[in-house]
CSV table of C-alpha atoms in Angstrom, one decimal:
chain,number,residue,atom,x,y,z
V,1,UNK,CA,-15.2,1.3,-17.6
V,2,UNK,CA,-12.1,1.7,-15.6
V,3,UNK,CA,-11.9,1.2,-11.8
V,4,UNK,CA,-9.7,3.2,-9.4
V,5,UNK,CA,-7.9,1.0,-6.9
V,6,UNK,CA,-5.9,2.4,-4.0
V,7,UNK,CA,-4.2,-0.1,-1.6
V,8,UNK,CA,-1.3,0.0,0.9
V,9,UNK,CA,2.1,0.1,-0.7
V,10,UNK,CA,3.2,-2.8,1.6
V,11,UNK,CA,1.2,-5.7,3.0
V,12,UNK,CA,2.7,-8.3,5.3
V,13,UNK,CA,0.3,-11.2,5.8
V,14,UNK,CA,0.6,-14.3,7.9
V,15,UNK,CA,1.6,-15.8,11.3
V,16,UNK,CA,4.5,-13.9,12.8
V,17,UNK,CA,4.2,-11.0,10.4
V,18,UNK,CA,4.5,-8.5,13.3
V,19,UNK,CA,8.2,-9.2,13.4
V,20,UNK,CA,8.6,-7.4,10.1
V,21,UNK,CA,7.4,-4.1,11.6
V,22,UNK,CA,10.9,-2.6,12.0
V,23,UNK,CA,11.7,-3.3,8.4
V,24,UNK,CA,8.5,-1.6,7.3
V,25,UNK,CA,9.2,1.5,9.4
V,26,UNK,CA,12.7,1.7,7.9
V,27,UNK,CA,11.3,1.3,4.4
V,28,UNK,CA,9.1,4.3,5.1
V,29,UNK,CA,12.2,6.2,6.3
V,30,UNK,CA,10.8,6.3,9.8
V,31,UNK,CA,12.9,6.8,12.9
V,32,UNK,CA,10.4,8.3,15.4
V,33,UNK,CA,7.1,6.4,15.5
V,34,UNK,CA,3.9,7.3,17.4
V,35,UNK,CA,1.9,4.2,18.3
V,36,UNK,CA,-1.9,4.9,18.3
V,37,UNK,CA,-3.9,2.3,20.3
V,38,UNK,CA,-6.2,1.8,23.2
V,39,UNK,CA,-5.6,0.8,26.8
V,40,UNK,CA,-6.6,-2.8,26.3
V,41,UNK,CA,-3.8,-3.3,23.8
V,42,UNK,CA,-1.4,-1.9,26.4
V,43,UNK,CA,-2.9,-4.2,29.1
V,44,UNK,CA,-2.5,-7.3,26.8
V,45,UNK,CA,1.2,-6.6,26.3
V,46,UNK,CA,1.1,-5.9,22.6
V,47,UNK,CA,2.4,-2.4,22.9
V,48,UNK,CA,5.3,-3.4,25.0
V,49,UNK,CA,6.2,-6.1,22.5
V,50,UNK,CA,6.0,-3.6,19.7
V,51,UNK,CA,8.1,-1.0,21.5
V,52,UNK,CA,10.8,-3.7,22.2
V,53,UNK,CA,10.8,-4.7,18.5
V,54,UNK,CA,11.3,-1.1,17.5
V,55,UNK,CA,13.9,-0.3,20.1
V,56,UNK,CA,16.0,-3.3,19.0
V,57,UNK,CA,16.1,-1.7,15.5
V,58,UNK,CA,17.1,1.7,16.9
V,59,UNK,CA,13.6,3.2,16.3
V,60,UNK,CA,12.2,5.6,18.9
V,61,UNK,CA,8.5,5.4,19.8
V,62,UNK,CA,5.8,7.0,21.8
V,63,UNK,CA,2.3,5.9,22.7
V,64,UNK,CA,-1.1,7.5,22.5
V,65,UNK,CA,-3.5,5.0,24.1
V,66,UNK,CA,-6.5,7.3,24.4
V,67,UNK,CA,-8.5,6.2,21.4
V,68,UNK,CA,-12.2,5.5,22.1
V,69,UNK,CA,-14.3,2.4,21.0
V,70,UNK,CA,-16.3,4.7,18.7
V,71,UNK,CA,-13.9,7.6,17.9
V,72,UNK,CA,-15.2,11.1,18.2
V,73,UNK,CA,-14.1,14.5,17.0
V,74,UNK,CA,-13.1,15.2,20.6
V,75,UNK,CA,-11.0,12.1,20.9
V,76,UNK,CA,-9.2,13.0,17.7
V,77,UNK,CA,-8.5,16.5,19.1
V,78,UNK,CA,-6.9,14.8,22.1
V,79,UNK,CA,-4.8,12.6,19.9
V,80,UNK,CA,-3.6,15.7,18.0
V,81,UNK,CA,-1.9,16.9,21.2
V,82,UNK,CA,0.3,13.9,20.9
V,83,UNK,CA,0.9,14.2,17.2
V,84,UNK,CA,1.9,17.9,17.6
V,85,UNK,CA,4.0,17.1,20.6
V,86,UNK,CA,7.0,15.7,18.7
V,87,UNK,CA,8.3,15.3,15.2
V,88,UNK,CA,6.8,11.9,14.4
V,89,UNK,CA,7.7,10.6,10.9
V,90,UNK,CA,5.5,7.5,11.0
V,91,UNK,CA,2.3,6.5,12.9
V,92,UNK,CA,1.6,2.9,13.9
V,93,UNK,CA,-2.0,1.9,14.5
V,94,UNK,CA,-2.6,-1.1,16.7
V,95,UNK,CA,-6.0,-2.5,17.5
V,96,UNK,CA,-9.4,-2.9,16.0
V,97,UNK,CA,-11.2,-0.5,13.6
V,98,UNK,CA,-11.4,2.3,16.2
V,99,UNK,CA,-7.7,2.8,16.8
V,100,UNK,CA,-7.0,2.4,13.1
V,101,UNK,CA,-9.7,4.9,12.1
V,102,UNK,CA,-8.4,7.3,14.8
V,103,UNK,CA,-4.8,6.9,13.4
V,104,UNK,CA,-6.0,7.6,9.9
V,105,UNK,CA,-7.6,10.9,11.0
V,106,UNK,CA,-4.4,11.8,13.0
V,107,UNK,CA,-2.3,11.0,10.0
V,108,UNK,CA,-4.2,13.4,7.7
V,109,UNK,CA,-4.7,16.2,10.3
V,110,UNK,CA,-1.0,15.9,11.4
V,111,UNK,CA,0.1,16.6,7.8
V,112,UNK,CA,-2.7,18.9,6.5
V,113,UNK,CA,-4.2,20.5,9.6
V,114,UNK,CA,-7.8,21.5,10.2
V,115,UNK,CA,-10.6,19.7,12.0
V,116,UNK,CA,-11.8,16.2,11.2
V,117,UNK,CA,-15.2,17.8,10.4
V,118,UNK,CA,-13.6,19.5,7.5
V,119,UNK,CA,-13.0,16.0,5.9
V,120,UNK,CA,-16.6,14.7,6.0
V,121,UNK,CA,-17.9,13.2,2.8
V,122,UNK,CA,-18.3,14.4,0.1
V,123,UNK,CA,-14.9,15.9,0.7
V,124,UNK,CA,-12.1,13.7,-0.8
V,125,UNK,CA,-8.8,13.7,1.1
V,126,UNK,CA,-6.5,12.3,-1.5
V,127,UNK,CA,-3.2,13.9,-0.5
V,128,UNK,CA,-1.1,11.6,1.7
V,129,UNK,CA,-0.8,12.2,5.4
V,130,UNK,CA,2.0,11.1,7.8
V,131,UNK,CA,2.9,7.6,6.7
V,132,UNK,CA,0.6,5.1,8.6
V,133,UNK,CA,1.2,1.4,9.3
V,134,UNK,CA,-2.0,-0.4,10.3
V,135,UNK,CA,-1.8,-3.5,12.5
V,136,UNK,CA,-5.3,-4.9,13.0
V,137,UNK,CA,-6.0,-7.1,16.1
V,138,UNK,CA,-9.5,-8.0,15.0
V,139,UNK,CA,-10.8,-9.9,11.9
V,140,UNK,CA,-13.6,-7.5,10.8
V,141,UNK,CA,-13.3,-3.9,9.9
V,142,UNK,CA,-10.7,-4.2,7.0
V,143,UNK,CA,-9.7,-0.6,7.9
V,144,UNK,CA,-6.1,-1.5,7.3
V,145,UNK,CA,-6.6,-1.5,3.6
V,146,UNK,CA,-9.4,1.0,3.0
V,147,UNK,CA,-9.8,4.6,1.9
V,148,UNK,CA,-12.4,5.4,4.6
V,149,UNK,CA,-12.5,6.4,8.2
V,150,UNK,CA,-15.5,6.8,10.5
V,151,UNK,CA,-15.5,9.5,13.2
V,152,UNK,CA,-18.5,10.5,15.3
V,153,UNK,CA,-19.4,14.2,15.5
V,154,UNK,CA,-20.7,14.1,19.0
V,155,UNK,CA,-22.2,17.6,18.7
V,156,UNK,CA,-25.0,16.3,16.5
V,157,UNK,CA,-24.8,12.5,17.0
V,158,UNK,CA,-23.6,11.8,13.5
V,159,UNK,CA,-21.0,9.3,12.4
V,160,UNK,CA,-19.1,11.1,9.7
V,161,UNK,CA,-17.8,9.1,6.7
V,162,UNK,CA,-14.4,10.5,5.7
V,163,UNK,CA,-13.0,9.2,2.4
V,164,UNK,CA,-10.0,9.6,0.1
V,165,UNK,CA,-6.8,8.0,-1.0
V,166,UNK,CA,-5.0,9.9,1.8
V,167,UNK,CA,-6.7,7.7,4.4
V,168,UNK,CA,-5.2,4.5,2.9
V,169,UNK,CA,-2.4,3.3,5.2
V,170,UNK,CA,1.0,3.2,3.6
V,171,UNK,CA,1.5,-0.3,5.0
V,172,UNK,CA,-0.4,-3.0,6.9
V,173,UNK,CA,0.6,-6.0,8.9
V,174,UNK,CA,-2.1,-8.7,9.0
V,175,UNK,CA,-1.1,-11.3,11.7
V,176,UNK,CA,-3.8,-13.7,12.9
V,177,UNK,CA,-1.8,-14.4,16.1
V,178,UNK,CA,-2.9,-11.0,17.3
V,179,UNK,CA,-6.6,-12.1,17.3
V,180,UNK,CA,-6.2,-15.2,19.5
V,181,UNK,CA,-7.0,-13.2,22.6
V,182,UNK,CA,-10.2,-11.7,21.3
V,183,UNK,CA,-13.3,-12.4,23.4
V,184,UNK,CA,-16.2,-14.2,21.7
V,185,UNK,CA,-18.5,-11.1,21.5
V,186,UNK,CA,-15.9,-9.0,19.7
V,187,UNK,CA,-15.0,-12.0,17.5
V,188,UNK,CA,-18.7,-12.3,16.5
V,189,UNK,CA,-19.3,-8.6,15.9
V,190,UNK,CA,-16.2,-8.0,13.8
V,191,UNK,CA,-16.7,-11.2,11.9
V,192,UNK,CA,-20.2,-10.2,10.9
V,193,UNK,CA,-18.8,-6.8,9.9
V,194,UNK,CA,-16.4,-8.5,7.5
V,195,UNK,CA,-19.1,-10.7,6.1
V,196,UNK,CA,-21.3,-7.6,5.5
V,197,UNK,CA,-18.4,-5.9,3.8
V,198,UNK,CA,-18.0,-8.8,1.3
V,199,UNK,CA,-21.7,-9.1,0.6
V,200,UNK,CA,-22.3,-5.3,0.2
V,201,UNK,CA,-19.2,-5.0,-2.1
V,202,UNK,CA,-20.5,-7.8,-4.3
V,203,UNK,CA,-24.0,-6.4,-4.6
V,204,UNK,CA,-23.0,-2.8,-4.8
V,205,UNK,CA,-23.8,-0.7,-7.9
V,206,UNK,CA,-20.1,0.2,-8.0
V,207,UNK,CA,-19.0,-3.5,-8.1
V,208,UNK,CA,-16.4,-4.5,-10.7
V,209,UNK,CA,-14.7,-7.7,-11.7
V,210,UNK,CA,-11.8,-6.6,-9.5
V,211,UNK,CA,-14.0,-6.1,-6.4
V,212,UNK,CA,-16.1,-9.2,-7.2
V,213,UNK,CA,-13.2,-11.6,-7.0
V,214,UNK,CA,-12.0,-10.1,-3.8
V,215,UNK,CA,-15.5,-10.2,-2.3
V,216,UNK,CA,-16.2,-13.8,-3.3
V,217,UNK,CA,-12.8,-14.9,-2.0
V,218,UNK,CA,-13.6,-13.2,1.3
V,219,UNK,CA,-17.0,-15.0,1.6
V,220,UNK,CA,-15.4,-18.4,0.9
V,221,UNK,CA,-13.1,-17.8,3.9
V,222,UNK,CA,-15.6,-16.1,6.3
V,223,UNK,CA,-18.7,-18.3,5.6
V,224,UNK,CA,-17.4,-21.6,7.0
V,225,UNK,CA,-15.4,-20.0,9.8
V,226,UNK,CA,-17.5,-17.3,11.4
V,227,UNK,CA,-19.4,-19.5,13.9
V,228,UNK,CA,-16.2,-21.6,14.4
V,229,UNK,CA,-14.1,-18.8,15.7
V,230,UNK,CA,-17.0,-17.6,17.9
V,231,UNK,CA,-17.3,-21.0,19.6
V,232,UNK,CA,-13.6,-22.1,19.3
V,233,UNK,CA,-11.5,-19.0,19.6
V,234,UNK,CA,-8.3,-21.1,19.9
V,235,UNK,CA,-8.7,-22.5,16.4
V,236,UNK,CA,-5.7,-21.0,14.7
V,237,UNK,CA,-6.6,-22.1,11.2
V,238,UNK,CA,-10.1,-20.5,11.6
V,239,UNK,CA,-8.6,-17.3,12.9
V,240,UNK,CA,-6.2,-17.1,10.0
V,241,UNK,CA,-9.1,-17.7,7.5
V,242,UNK,CA,-11.1,-14.9,9.1
V,243,UNK,CA,-8.2,-12.5,9.2
V,244,UNK,CA,-7.4,-13.0,5.5
V,245,UNK,CA,-11.1,-12.9,4.7
V,246,UNK,CA,-11.5,-9.6,6.5
V,247,UNK,CA,-8.6,-8.0,4.7
V,248,UNK,CA,-9.9,-9.2,1.3
V,249,UNK,CA,-13.4,-7.9,2.1
V,250,UNK,CA,-11.8,-4.6,3.1
V,251,UNK,CA,-10.1,-4.4,-0.3
V,252,UNK,CA,-13.4,-5.2,-2.0
V,253,UNK,CA,-15.4,-2.5,-0.3
V,254,UNK,CA,-12.7,0.1,-0.5
V,255,UNK,CA,-13.1,-0.3,-4.3
V,256,UNK,CA,-16.8,-1.0,-4.7
V,257,UNK,CA,-18.1,0.9,-1.5
V,258,UNK,CA,-20.5,-0.4,1.0
V,259,UNK,CA,-24.3,0.0,0.7
V,260,UNK,CA,-27.5,0.2,2.7
V,261,UNK,CA,-26.5,-1.8,5.8
V,262,UNK,CA,-23.6,0.5,6.5
V,263,UNK,CA,-25.5,3.6,5.7
V,264,UNK,CA,-28.2,2.6,8.3
V,265,UNK,CA,-25.7,1.2,10.7
V,266,UNK,CA,-23.7,4.4,11.4
V,267,UNK,CA,-26.7,6.3,12.9
V,268,UNK,CA,-27.4,3.4,15.2
V,269,UNK,CA,-23.9,3.6,16.5
V,270,UNK,CA,-24.0,7.4,16.8
V,271,UNK,CA,-27.3,7.7,18.7
V,272,UNK,CA,-27.2,4.5,20.8
V,273,UNK,CA,-23.5,3.5,21.0
V,274,UNK,CA,-24.1,0.1,19.5
V,275,UNK,CA,-20.8,-1.4,18.3
V,276,UNK,CA,-20.5,-1.1,14.5
V,277,UNK,CA,-20.3,-4.8,13.7
V,278,UNK,CA,-23.2,-5.5,16.0
V,279,UNK,CA,-25.5,-2.9,14.4
V,280,UNK,CA,-24.5,-4.4,11.0
V,281,UNK,CA,-25.6,-7.8,12.2
V,282,UNK,CA,-28.9,-6.4,13.5
V,283,UNK,CA,-29.6,-4.9,10.0
V,284,UNK,CA,-28.3,-7.5,7.6
V,285,UNK,CA,-31.2,-9.9,7.4
V,286,UNK,CA,-33.9,-7.2,7.0
V,287,UNK,CA,-31.8,-5.1,4.5
V,288,UNK,CA,-31.0,-8.3,2.5
V,289,UNK,CA,-34.7,-9.2,2.3
V,290,UNK,CA,-35.5,-5.6,1.2
V,291,UNK,CA,-32.8,-5.7,-1.5
V,292,UNK,CA,-33.1,-9.3,-2.9
V,293,UNK,CA,-35.5,-8.6,-5.8
V,294,UNK,CA,-33.2,-6.0,-7.3
V,295,UNK,CA,-30.2,-8.3,-7.5
V,296,UNK,CA,-31.4,-11.9,-7.1
V,297,UNK,CA,-28.5,-13.5,-9.1
V,298,UNK,CA,-25.9,-11.6,-7.0
V,299,UNK,CA,-27.4,-12.5,-3.7
V,300,UNK,CA,-27.7,-16.1,-4.8
V,301,UNK,CA,-24.0,-16.1,-5.6
V,302,UNK,CA,-23.3,-14.9,-2.1
V,303,UNK,CA,-25.4,-17.7,-0.7
V,304,UNK,CA,-23.5,-20.4,-2.6
V,305,UNK,CA,-20.1,-18.9,-1.9
V,306,UNK,CA,-20.7,-18.5,1.8
V,307,UNK,CA,-21.7,-22.2,1.8
V,308,UNK,CA,-25.4,-21.9,2.9
V,309,UNK,CA,-26.8,-22.9,-0.6
V,310,UNK,CA,-25.8,-25.6,-3.0
V,311,UNK,CA,-24.6,-25.2,-6.6
V,312,UNK,CA,-27.8,-26.9,-7.8
V,313,UNK,CA,-30.1,-24.5,-6.0
V,314,UNK,CA,-31.9,-22.0,-8.3
V,315,UNK,CA,-31.6,-18.3,-7.4
V,316,UNK,CA,-34.9,-18.2,-5.5
V,317,UNK,CA,-34.0,-21.3,-3.5
V,318,UNK,CA,-30.5,-20.0,-2.8
V,319,UNK,CA,-31.8,-16.6,-1.6
V,320,UNK,CA,-34.4,-18.2,0.7
V,321,UNK,CA,-31.5,-20.2,2.2
V,322,UNK,CA,-29.4,-17.0,2.5
V,323,UNK,CA,-32.1,-15.2,4.5
V,324,UNK,CA,-32.5,-18.2,6.8
V,325,UNK,CA,-28.7,-18.4,7.3
V,326,UNK,CA,-28.4,-14.8,8.2
V,327,UNK,CA,-31.1,-15.2,10.8
V,328,UNK,CA,-29.4,-18.4,12.0
V,329,UNK,CA,-26.0,-16.6,12.3
V,330,UNK,CA,-27.6,-13.9,14.5
V,331,UNK,CA,-29.2,-16.5,16.8
V,332,UNK,CA,-26.0,-18.5,17.0
V,333,UNK,CA,-23.8,-15.5,17.6
V,334,UNK,CA,-26.3,-14.1,20.2
V,335,UNK,CA,-27.0,-10.8,18.3
V,336,UNK,CA,-29.5,-8.8,20.4
V,337,UNK,CA,-32.4,-6.7,19.2
V,338,UNK,CA,-32.2,-3.0,19.9
V,339,UNK,CA,-34.5,-3.5,22.8
V,340,UNK,CA,-32.3,-6.3,24.2
V,341,UNK,CA,-29.3,-4.0,23.8
V,342,UNK,CA,-31.1,-1.5,26.0
V,343,UNK,CA,-32.3,1.2,23.6
V,344,UNK,CA,-35.5,2.9,24.8
V,345,UNK,CA,-38.3,2.8,22.2
V,346,UNK,CA,-39.5,6.4,22.9
V,347,UNK,CA,-36.0,7.8,22.3
V,348,UNK,CA,-35.7,5.7,19.1
V,349,UNK,CA,-39.0,7.0,17.8
V,350,UNK,CA,-37.9,10.5,18.5
V,351,UNK,CA,-34.7,10.3,16.4
V,352,UNK,CA,-35.5,7.6,13.7
V,353,UNK,CA,-36.4,10.2,11.1
V,354,UNK,CA,-33.1,12.0,11.7
V,355,UNK,CA,-31.3,8.6,11.5
V,356,UNK,CA,-32.9,8.0,8.1
V,357,UNK,CA,-31.8,11.4,6.8
V,358,UNK,CA,-28.2,10.8,8.1
V,359,UNK,CA,-28.2,7.3,6.4
V,360,UNK,CA,-29.1,8.8,3.1
V,361,UNK,CA,-26.7,11.7,3.4
V,362,UNK,CA,-23.8,9.3,3.9
V,363,UNK,CA,-24.1,8.2,0.2
V,364,UNK,CA,-23.9,4.5,1.0
V,365,UNK,CA,-27.6,3.7,0.4
V,366,UNK,CA,-27.2,5.0,-3.2
V,367,UNK,CA,-24.9,2.0,-3.9
V,368,UNK,CA,-27.5,-0.5,-2.8
V,369,UNK,CA,-29.2,-2.7,-5.5
V,370,UNK,CA,-32.5,-1.3,-4.4
V,371,UNK,CA,-32.2,2.4,-3.4
V,372,UNK,CA,-34.6,3.3,-0.6
V,373,UNK,CA,-36.2,6.6,0.2
V,374,UNK,CA,-36.4,8.0,3.8
V,375,UNK,CA,-39.8,6.4,4.4
V,376,UNK,CA,-38.5,2.9,3.5
V,377,UNK,CA,-35.4,3.4,5.7
V,378,UNK,CA,-37.6,4.3,8.6
V,379,UNK,CA,-39.7,1.1,8.0
V,380,UNK,CA,-36.5,-1.0,8.0
V,381,UNK,CA,-35.3,0.6,11.2
V,382,UNK,CA,-38.7,-0.2,12.8
V,383,UNK,CA,-38.2,-3.9,11.9
V,384,UNK,CA,-35.3,-4.1,14.3
V,385,UNK,CA,-37.9,-4.2,17.1
V,386,UNK,CA,-39.7,-7.2,15.8
């Protein structure tokens, strides 16, 4: 069986890679770039640095810094005012997954029009948009190499999965130097997101030898370094390992898709505004325990590759160690329960059935080794209070 693989045409990876940005803009025949980012990237000085780089190469640039931490249809509409305000021939996304996801939506809408709700899965947006260069400043989402974007429809509290080859950036710059200023909480949340991408890609029903090798390579990099970068953010080698691991995991799940954790995670973010990586972390131990029996060999491979089980462990022993390790990760990285995050139980009980239906409608649970029904998803959500 063949596998469809869509990746950026250009990837610049390594310390100092940001300096190649003008060359990449020129290679895309760009002369007027819109930088899509958030106000923190402006405050940290990254946007001024990028504008200086571009200006030195004779490339004009403007800035839209109004992206939101969890982008909404309304925030995309606000961004379109900037996209439509000038003849931009390239878009540069700078930041974590939210600015990159926002820029993907702006790229497609800027070229093809409509409303982002028109592009909700199962619609496939395969025609290219305005050329997009993604520059991640977190080691987590992998959005710089994927064919997905996530935008919240605030009218019905639904995180919309939008997919298609058109959402794949034309180029990406993966420079770990840009992650050195990340606070510990963001480092943990995005790192667990990357680990979840790798695990879910490997156990996905859509996995292939291509995605398997990427996912395993990602786990080898992320496993030993996740807690290290949380506790020692200045460790450049650990930051570089996490950055590369995140990108490889992004390539893996862009090909094999994510599964039940992500399907259940999106409604948590939409209803309760829990950061995406953090909601993944809340779910990962319980969903793994639910899924183990359907793919014991695959999960055991994950345990050994991450480094929490030994080569001599049988599958059952390796999987026991994996469950223990995921719980240990959450404790070490101070992942809260829903109650500790501040979610009110009565509100949760009111919407949990809708959350389960939204999770199923996203399609991601269908990729899981053990495919749940709505009742089982509700039971898994209820475990988050234990």
